[in-house]
């Protein structure tokens, strides 16, 4: 009966009021922590959704503008490429015109030796008996270990033909009596250079690819024999025996060499000697 009397005399509101006062005194009044965390997460998700939505709307609005700018850039690049191609064609045409004029000048002012000057300078196409030397990389062109001269010179692939190999081959042909030489259709002159750019061999800045066909005009019997007996011919033989580089030398009844694609004619004029001071 005392419990019923206590419940009747004291309502539940008083208990709730007491608990609320206690939380306020402890500083823990308000929403529960779990509920606060859920509300904060929900607010963050809503904010993120708003940001994504705004970004999508902005991207959709700016997409046509970006596509237009991209197409304008592509058109500019295409126009620049077309202009560069046109300029290159003009350069080639002018080079050909200059080369033709130089050949004519050599023929007209050669003092009766115009044909010989054109032959020696590489200004004219020539043909006649000679030899054909085809040089190619070794099969597979794999790296070989060891401490040979090609490895010590920094070559990682000893089975490939290098620019210095072609230099020695050409020099050996000149010394053996060649009157004119070409490599893969590129006529060599006194101003020609054989260089390397990476793994490519350049002749007058024009890249060549193997196999390398070397044509030389001269006495087809003596020229081939002299080259094989020369130090450079022996060097080529060593490349074949040691590194597998392939080559074939054959005598030809007639070989044809084109004129040099670019030829710089240099002339010198003798001046009259000035009289010394005091001379009568």
mmCIF file of C-alpha atoms in Angstrom:
data_model
loop_
_atom_site.group_PDB
_atom_site.id
_atom_site.type_symbol
_atom_site.label_atom_id
_atom_site.label_comp_id
_atom_site.label_asym_id
_atom_site.label_seq_id
_atom_site.Cartn_x
_atom_site.Cartn_y
_atom_site.Cartn_z
ATOM 1 C CA UNK A 1 0.000 0.000 0.000
ATOM 2 C CA UNK A 2 2.920 2.374 0.716
ATOM 3 C CA UNK A 3 4.130 1.981 -2.900
ATOM 4 C CA UNK A 4 0.713 2.838 -4.282
ATOM 5 C CA UNK A 5 0.507 5.776 -1.968
ATOM 6 C CA UNK A 6 3.968 7.011 -3.143
ATOM 7 C CA UNK A 7 3.000 6.661 -6.817
ATOM 8 C CA UNK A 8 -0.231 8.518 -6.250
ATOM 9 C CA UNK A 9 1.438 11.290 -4.293
ATOM 10 C CA UNK A 10 4.450 11.774 -6.609
ATOM 11 C CA UNK A 11 3.861 11.988 -10.412
ATOM 12 C CA UNK A 12 6.342 10.822 -13.073
ATOM 13 C CA UNK A 13 6.859 14.385 -14.246
ATOM 14 C CA UNK A 14 8.823 15.117 -11.131
ATOM 15 C CA UNK A 15 11.265 12.294 -11.957
ATOM 16 C CA UNK A 16 11.756 13.533 -15.492
ATOM 17 C CA UNK A 17 12.289 17.039 -14.179
ATOM 18 C CA UNK A 18 14.868 15.847 -11.732
ATOM 19 C CA UNK A 19 16.803 13.866 -14.414
ATOM 20 C CA UNK A 20 16.754 16.862 -16.757
ATOM 21 C CA UNK A 21 18.069 19.151 -14.020
ATOM 22 C CA UNK A 22 20.825 16.685 -13.253
ATOM 23 C CA UNK A 23 21.923 16.544 -16.927
ATOM 24 C CA UNK A 24 21.942 20.309 -17.160
ATOM 25 C CA UNK A 25 24.090 20.493 -14.057
ATOM 26 C CA UNK A 26 26.530 17.981 -15.576
ATOM 27 C CA UNK A 27 26.575 19.750 -18.996
ATOM 28 C CA UNK A 28 25.138 16.769 -20.848
ATOM 29 C CA UNK A 29 21.749 18.202 -21.661
ATOM 30 C CA UNK A 30 20.449 18.091 -25.250
ATOM 31 C CA UNK A 31 20.318 15.378 -27.862
ATOM 32 C CA UNK A 32 22.088 12.059 -27.346
ATOM 33 C CA UNK A 33 25.542 11.702 -28.886
ATOM 34 C CA UNK A 34 24.528 8.943 -31.312
ATOM 35 C CA UNK A 35 21.682 11.067 -32.565
ATOM 36 C CA UNK A 36 24.029 14.042 -33.008
ATOM 37 C CA UNK A 37 26.485 11.891 -35.018
ATOM 38 C CA UNK A 38 23.697 10.657 -37.254
ATOM 39 C CA UNK A 39 22.447 14.178 -37.850
ATOM 40 C CA UNK A 40 25.991 15.387 -38.683
ATOM 41 C CA UNK A 41 26.503 12.495 -41.118
ATOM 42 C CA UNK A 42 23.194 13.220 -42.788
ATOM 43 C CA UNK A 43 24.111 16.890 -43.122
ATOM 44 C CA UNK A 44 27.488 15.942 -44.641
ATOM 45 C CA UNK A 45 25.854 13.631 -47.158
ATOM 46 C CA UNK A 46 23.387 16.310 -48.179
ATOM 47 C CA UNK A 47 26.216 18.832 -48.607
ATOM 48 C CA UNK A 48 28.270 16.361 -50.689
ATOM 49 C CA UNK A 49 25.268 15.610 -52.878
ATOM 50 C CA UNK A 50 24.766 19.328 -53.444
ATOM 51 C CA UNK A 51 28.436 19.776 -54.436
ATOM 52 C CA UNK A 52 28.322 16.841 -56.863
ATOM 53 C CA UNK A 53 25.089 18.078 -58.382
ATOM 54 C CA UNK A 54 26.451 21.586 -58.851
ATOM 55 C CA UNK A 55 29.665 20.186 -60.414
ATOM 56 C CA UNK A 56 27.705 18.038 -62.843
ATOM 57 C CA UNK A 57 25.531 20.963 -63.853
ATOM 58 C CA UNK A 58 28.577 23.197 -64.372
ATOM 59 C CA UNK A 59 30.390 20.501 -66.421
ATOM 60 C CA UNK A 60 27.316 20.020 -68.604
ATOM 61 C CA UNK A 61 27.062 23.739 -69.190
ATOM 62 C CA UNK A 62 30.815 24.145 -70.002
ATOM 63 C CA UNK A 63 31.128 20.979 -72.163
ATOM 64 C CA UNK A 64 30.140 22.659 -75.461
ATOM 65 C CA UNK A 65 32.616 25.474 -74.813
ATOM 66 C CA UNK A 66 35.468 23.012 -74.162
ATOM 67 C CA UNK A 67 34.595 20.986 -77.255
ATOM 68 C CA UNK A 68 34.638 24.134 -79.355
ATOM 69 C CA UNK A 69 38.032 25.216 -77.966
ATOM 70 C CA UNK A 70 39.426 21.724 -78.562
ATOM 71 C CA UNK A 71 38.251 21.732 -82.181
ATOM 72 C CA UNK A 72 39.755 25.180 -82.717
ATOM 73 C CA UNK A 73 43.088 23.928 -81.346
ATOM 74 C CA UNK A 74 42.978 20.873 -83.650
ATOM 75 C CA UNK A 75 42.267 23.140 -86.626
ATOM 76 C CA UNK A 76 45.215 25.390 -85.730
ATOM 77 C CA UNK A 77 47.559 22.408 -85.480
ATOM 78 C CA UNK A 78 46.327 21.073 -88.832
ATOM 79 C CA UNK A 79 46.858 24.438 -90.516
ATOM 80 C CA UNK A 80 50.365 24.659 -89.048
ATOM 81 C CA UNK A 81 51.188 21.150 -90.320
ATOM 82 C CA UNK A 82 49.919 22.009 -93.804
ATOM 83 C CA UNK A 83 51.989 25.190 -93.817
ATOM 84 C CA UNK A 84 55.101 23.288 -92.692
ATOM 85 C CA UNK A 85 54.567 20.693 -95.438
ATOM 86 C CA UNK A 86 54.269 23.442 -98.015
ATOM 87 C CA UNK A 87 57.447 25.127 -96.799
ATOM 88 C CA UNK A 88 59.296 21.790 -96.917
ATOM 89 C CA UNK A 89 58.169 21.221 -100.506
ATOM 90 C CA UNK A 90 59.365 24.713 -101.431
ATOM 91 C CA UNK A 91 62.737 24.018 -99.790
ATOM 92 C CA UNK A 92 63.160 20.771 -101.717
ATOM 93 C CA UNK A 93 62.227 22.485 -104.972
ATOM 94 C CA UNK A 94 64.713 25.304 -104.331
ATOM 95 C CA UNK A 95 67.424 22.803 -103.394
ATOM 96 C CA UNK A 96 66.873 20.965 -106.643
ATOM 97 C CA UNK A 97 67.021 24.221 -108.593
ATOM 98 C CA UNK A 98 70.253 25.238 -106.854
ATOM 99 C CA UNK A 99 71.780 21.811 -107.499
ATOM 100 C CA UNK A 100 70.886 22.006 -111.204
ATOM 101 C CA UNK A 101 72.415 25.480 -111.502
ATOM 102 C CA UNK A 102 75.583 24.307 -109.744
ATOM 103 C CA UNK A 103 75.953 21.388 -112.143
ATOM 104 C CA UNK A 104 75.534 23.673 -115.110
ATOM 105 C CA UNK A 105 78.098 26.071 -113.671
ATOM 106 C CA UNK A 106 80.608 23.257 -113.266
ATOM 107 C CA UNK A 107 80.104 22.172 -116.867
ATOM 108 C CA UNK A 108 80.378 25.697 -118.287
ATOM 109 C CA UNK A 109 83.338 26.914 -116.250
ATOM 110 C CA UNK A 110 85.348 23.738 -116.043
ATOM 111 C CA UNK A 111 87.955 24.913 -118.519
ATOM 112 C CA UNK A 112 87.324 21.967 -120.811
ATOM 113 C CA UNK A 113 87.251 19.612 -117.838
ATOM 114 C CA UNK A 114 83.620 20.154 -116.899
ATOM 115 C CA UNK A 115 82.664 16.477 -117.067
ATOM 116 C CA UNK A 116 85.655 15.485 -114.950
ATOM 117 C CA UNK A 117 84.887 18.167 -112.374
ATOM 118 C CA UNK A 118 81.243 17.086 -112.247
ATOM 119 C CA UNK A 119 82.363 13.479 -111.742
ATOM 120 C CA UNK A 120 84.858 14.263 -108.996
ATOM 121 C CA UNK A 121 82.553 16.651 -107.177
ATOM 122 C CA UNK A 122 79.541 14.368 -107.379
ATOM 123 C CA UNK A 123 77.514 16.941 -109.317
ATOM 124 C CA UNK A 124 76.584 14.559 -112.142
ATOM 125 C CA UNK A 125 75.149 11.067 -112.390
ATOM 126 C CA UNK A 126 77.761 8.503 -113.361
ATOM 127 C CA UNK A 127 77.733 4.899 -114.469
ATOM 128 C CA UNK A 128 80.323 2.326 -115.372
ATOM 129 C CA UNK A 129 82.005 -0.881 -114.188
ATOM 130 C CA UNK A 130 82.666 -1.306 -110.513
ATOM 131 C CA UNK A 131 81.804 -3.333 -107.428
ATOM 132 C CA UNK A 132 78.751 -3.798 -105.238
ATOM 133 C CA UNK A 133 79.271 -4.384 -101.522
ATOM 134 C CA UNK A 134 76.204 -5.302 -99.440
ATOM 135 C CA UNK A 135 76.719 -5.105 -95.668
ATOM 136 C CA UNK A 136 74.069 -6.230 -93.182
ATOM 137 C CA UNK A 137 73.660 -6.720 -89.440
ATOM 138 C CA UNK A 138 74.215 -10.130 -87.906
ATOM 139 C CA UNK A 139 71.193 -12.384 -87.691
ATOM 140 C CA UNK A 140 69.357 -11.552 -84.480
ATOM 141 C CA UNK A 141 71.873 -8.813 -83.628
ATOM 142 C CA UNK A 142 72.061 -10.074 -80.037
ATOM 143 C CA UNK A 143 74.431 -8.676 -77.444
ATOM 144 C CA UNK A 144 77.597 -10.634 -76.895
ATOM 145 C CA UNK A 145 79.567 -10.608 -73.712
ATOM 146 C CA UNK A 146 83.249 -9.993 -73.577
ATOM 147 C CA UNK A 147 85.788 -7.236 -73.595
ATOM 148 C CA UNK A 148 86.432 -6.745 -77.287
ATOM 149 C CA UNK A 149 87.039 -3.350 -78.844
ATOM 150 C CA UNK A 150 83.387 -2.901 -79.791
ATOM 151 C CA UNK A 151 82.253 -3.517 -76.191
ATOM 152 C CA UNK A 152 84.904 -1.201 -74.749
ATOM 153 C CA UNK A 153 83.800 1.490 -77.202
ATOM 154 C CA UNK A 154 80.381 1.483 -75.558
ATOM 155 C CA UNK A 155 78.440 -0.657 -78.066
ATOM 156 C CA UNK A 156 75.876 -2.876 -76.381
ATOM 157 C CA UNK A 157 74.961 -4.755 -79.569
ATOM 158 C CA UNK A 158 78.118 -5.919 -81.339
ATOM 159 C CA UNK A 159 76.210 -7.564 -84.186
ATOM 160 C CA UNK A 160 74.996 -4.286 -85.653
ATOM 161 C CA UNK A 161 76.797 -2.279 -88.321
ATOM 162 C CA UNK A 162 77.943 1.059 -86.902
ATOM 163 C CA UNK A 163 78.749 4.394 -88.477
ATOM 164 C CA UNK A 164 82.471 3.929 -87.914
ATOM 165 C CA UNK A 165 82.258 0.590 -89.758
ATOM 166 C CA UNK A 166 80.754 2.314 -92.784
ATOM 167 C CA UNK A 167 83.396 5.040 -92.553
ATOM 168 C CA UNK A 168 86.167 2.479 -92.749
ATOM 169 C CA UNK A 169 84.482 0.625 -95.603
ATOM 170 C CA UNK A 170 84.074 3.789 -97.674
ATOM 171 C CA UNK A 171 87.602 4.983 -96.936
ATOM 172 C CA UNK A 172 88.939 1.566 -97.938
ATOM 173 C CA UNK A 173 87.125 1.748 -101.267
ATOM 174 C CA UNK A 174 88.457 5.242 -101.977
ATOM 175 C CA UNK A 175 91.985 4.130 -101.167
ATOM 176 C CA UNK A 176 91.584 1.049 -103.350
ATOM 177 C CA UNK A 177 90.875 3.174 -106.414
ATOM 178 C CA UNK A 178 87.159 3.929 -106.398
ATOM 179 C CA UNK A 179 86.205 6.920 -108.552
ATOM 180 C CA UNK A 180 82.690 7.397 -107.152
ATOM 181 C CA UNK A 181 80.853 5.842 -104.178
ATOM 182 C CA UNK A 182 77.258 5.762 -102.971
ATOM 183 C CA UNK A 183 75.484 4.164 -100.000
ATOM 184 C CA UNK A 184 71.836 3.157 -100.445
ATOM 185 C CA UNK A 185 71.523 5.644 -103.279
ATOM 186 C CA UNK A 186 73.207 8.506 -101.411
ATOM 187 C CA UNK A 187 76.143 9.801 -103.438
ATOM 188 C CA UNK A 188 79.243 10.593 -101.397
ATOM 189 C CA UNK A 189 81.342 13.677 -102.036
ATOM 190 C CA UNK A 190 84.353 15.301 -100.429
ATOM 191 C CA UNK A 191 81.942 17.080 -98.072
ATOM 192 C CA UNK A 192 79.859 14.033 -97.106
ATOM 193 C CA UNK A 193 79.626 12.891 -93.498
ATOM 194 C CA UNK A 194 78.738 9.466 -92.112
ATOM 195 C CA UNK A 195 77.444 9.834 -88.576
ATOM 196 C CA UNK A 196 75.172 8.085 -86.098
ATOM 197 C CA UNK A 197 71.981 9.227 -84.384
ATOM 198 C CA UNK A 198 71.102 6.602 -81.813
ATOM 199 C CA UNK A 199 71.133 3.277 -83.659
ATOM 200 C CA UNK A 200 70.613 4.860 -87.087
ATOM 201 C CA UNK A 201 73.396 5.615 -89.560
ATOM 202 C CA UNK A 202 73.150 9.000 -91.268
ATOM 203 C CA UNK A 203 74.744 9.943 -94.573
ATOM 204 C CA UNK A 204 74.579 13.706 -95.065
ATOM 205 C CA UNK A 205 71.906 13.784 -92.315
ATOM 206 C CA UNK A 206 69.701 11.265 -94.130
ATOM 207 C CA UNK A 207 68.981 8.038 -92.221
ATOM 208 C CA UNK A 208 69.753 4.673 -93.795
ATOM 209 C CA UNK A 209 68.400 1.245 -92.975
ATOM 210 C CA UNK A 210 70.147 -2.103 -93.405
ATOM 211 C CA UNK A 211 71.148 -3.816 -95.566
ATOM 212 C CA UNK A 212 73.609 -1.171 -96.731
ATOM 213 C CA UNK A 213 74.344 -1.331 -100.454
ATOM 214 C CA UNK A 214 77.653 0.328 -101.280
ATOM 215 C CA UNK A 215 78.307 0.930 -104.970
ATOM 216 C CA UNK A 216 81.733 1.980 -106.220
ATOM 217 C CA UNK A 217 82.835 2.753 -109.777
ATOM 218 C CA UNK A 218 86.293 1.664 -110.832
ATOM 219 C CA UNK A 219 88.223 -1.273 -112.221
ATOM 220 C CA UNK A 220 85.861 -4.065 -111.195
ATOM 221 C CA UNK A 221 88.631 -6.672 -110.903
ATOM 222 C CA UNK A 222 91.389 -4.686 -109.254
ATOM 223 C CA UNK A 223 89.076 -2.606 -107.043
ATOM 224 C CA UNK A 224 87.525 -5.602 -105.300
ATOM 225 C CA UNK A 225 90.863 -7.355 -104.825
ATOM 226 C CA UNK A 226 92.596 -4.278 -103.506
ATOM 227 C CA UNK A 227 89.797 -3.608 -101.045
ATOM 228 C CA UNK A 228 89.820 -7.143 -99.669
ATOM 229 C CA UNK A 229 93.596 -6.984 -99.216
ATOM 230 C CA UNK A 230 93.511 -3.559 -97.544
ATOM 231 C CA UNK A 231 93.397 -2.973 -93.799
ATOM 232 C CA UNK A 232 89.776 -1.852 -94.038
ATOM 233 C CA UNK A 233 88.824 -4.948 -96.010
ATOM 234 C CA UNK A 234 90.474 -7.095 -93.343
ATOM 235 C CA UNK A 235 88.590 -5.123 -90.695
ATOM 236 C CA UNK A 236 85.296 -6.015 -92.403
ATOM 237 C CA UNK A 237 86.374 -9.660 -92.509
ATOM 238 C CA UNK A 238 87.038 -9.582 -88.751
ATOM 239 C CA UNK A 239 83.549 -8.175 -88.160
ATOM 240 C CA UNK A 240 82.150 -11.121 -90.068
ATOM 241 C CA UNK A 241 84.216 -13.738 -88.267
ATOM 242 C CA UNK A 242 83.902 -12.304 -84.744
ATOM 243 C CA UNK A 243 80.448 -10.697 -84.664
ATOM 244 C CA UNK A 244 78.485 -12.332 -87.470
ATOM 245 C CA UNK A 245 78.110 -9.187 -89.556
ATOM 246 C CA UNK A 246 77.244 -10.265 -93.093
ATOM 247 C CA UNK A 247 78.653 -8.869 -96.310
ATOM 248 C CA UNK A 248 78.917 -9.804 -99.957
ATOM 249 C CA UNK A 249 81.292 -8.260 -102.504
ATOM 250 C CA UNK A 250 80.675 -8.731 -106.205
ATOM 251 C CA UNK A 251 82.097 -7.282 -109.411
ATOM 252 C CA UNK A 252 79.568 -5.536 -111.661
ATOM 253 C CA UNK A 253 79.781 -4.766 -115.363
ATOM 254 C CA UNK A 254 77.845 -1.545 -114.812
ATOM 255 C CA UNK A 255 76.680 0.340 -111.743
ATOM 256 C CA UNK A 256 74.818 3.630 -111.743
ATOM 257 C CA UNK A 257 75.325 6.312 -109.127
ATOM 258 C CA UNK A 258 73.009 9.311 -108.841
ATOM 259 C CA UNK A 259 74.213 12.868 -108.483
ATOM 260 C CA UNK A 260 74.627 14.208 -104.972
ATOM 261 C CA UNK A 261 71.343 15.533 -103.587
ATOM 262 C CA UNK A 262 72.966 18.569 -102.000
ATOM 263 C CA UNK A 263 76.218 20.038 -103.213
ATOM 264 C CA UNK A 264 77.975 23.122 -101.948
ATOM 265 C CA UNK A 265 80.334 24.586 -104.527
ATOM 266 C CA UNK A 266 83.236 26.493 -103.039
ATOM 267 C CA UNK A 267 85.507 28.594 -105.213
ATOM 268 C CA UNK A 268 88.656 30.594 -104.621
ATOM 269 C CA UNK A 269 89.885 33.485 -106.724
ATOM 270 C CA UNK A 270 93.556 34.489 -106.887
ATOM 271 C CA UNK A 271 94.157 38.203 -106.386
ATOM 272 C CA UNK A 272 96.923 40.204 -107.985
ATOM 273 C CA UNK A 273 99.943 40.579 -105.749
ATOM 274 C CA UNK A 274 100.298 44.122 -104.501
ATOM 275 C CA UNK A 275 103.699 45.775 -105.074
ATOM 276 C CA UNK A 276 105.849 46.126 -102.019
ATOM 277 C CA UNK A 277 106.330 49.554 -100.568
ATOM 278 C CA UNK A 278 109.508 51.273 -101.677
ATOM 279 C CA UNK A 279 109.837 49.195 -104.829
ATOM 280 C CA UNK A 280 110.640 51.161 -108.005
#
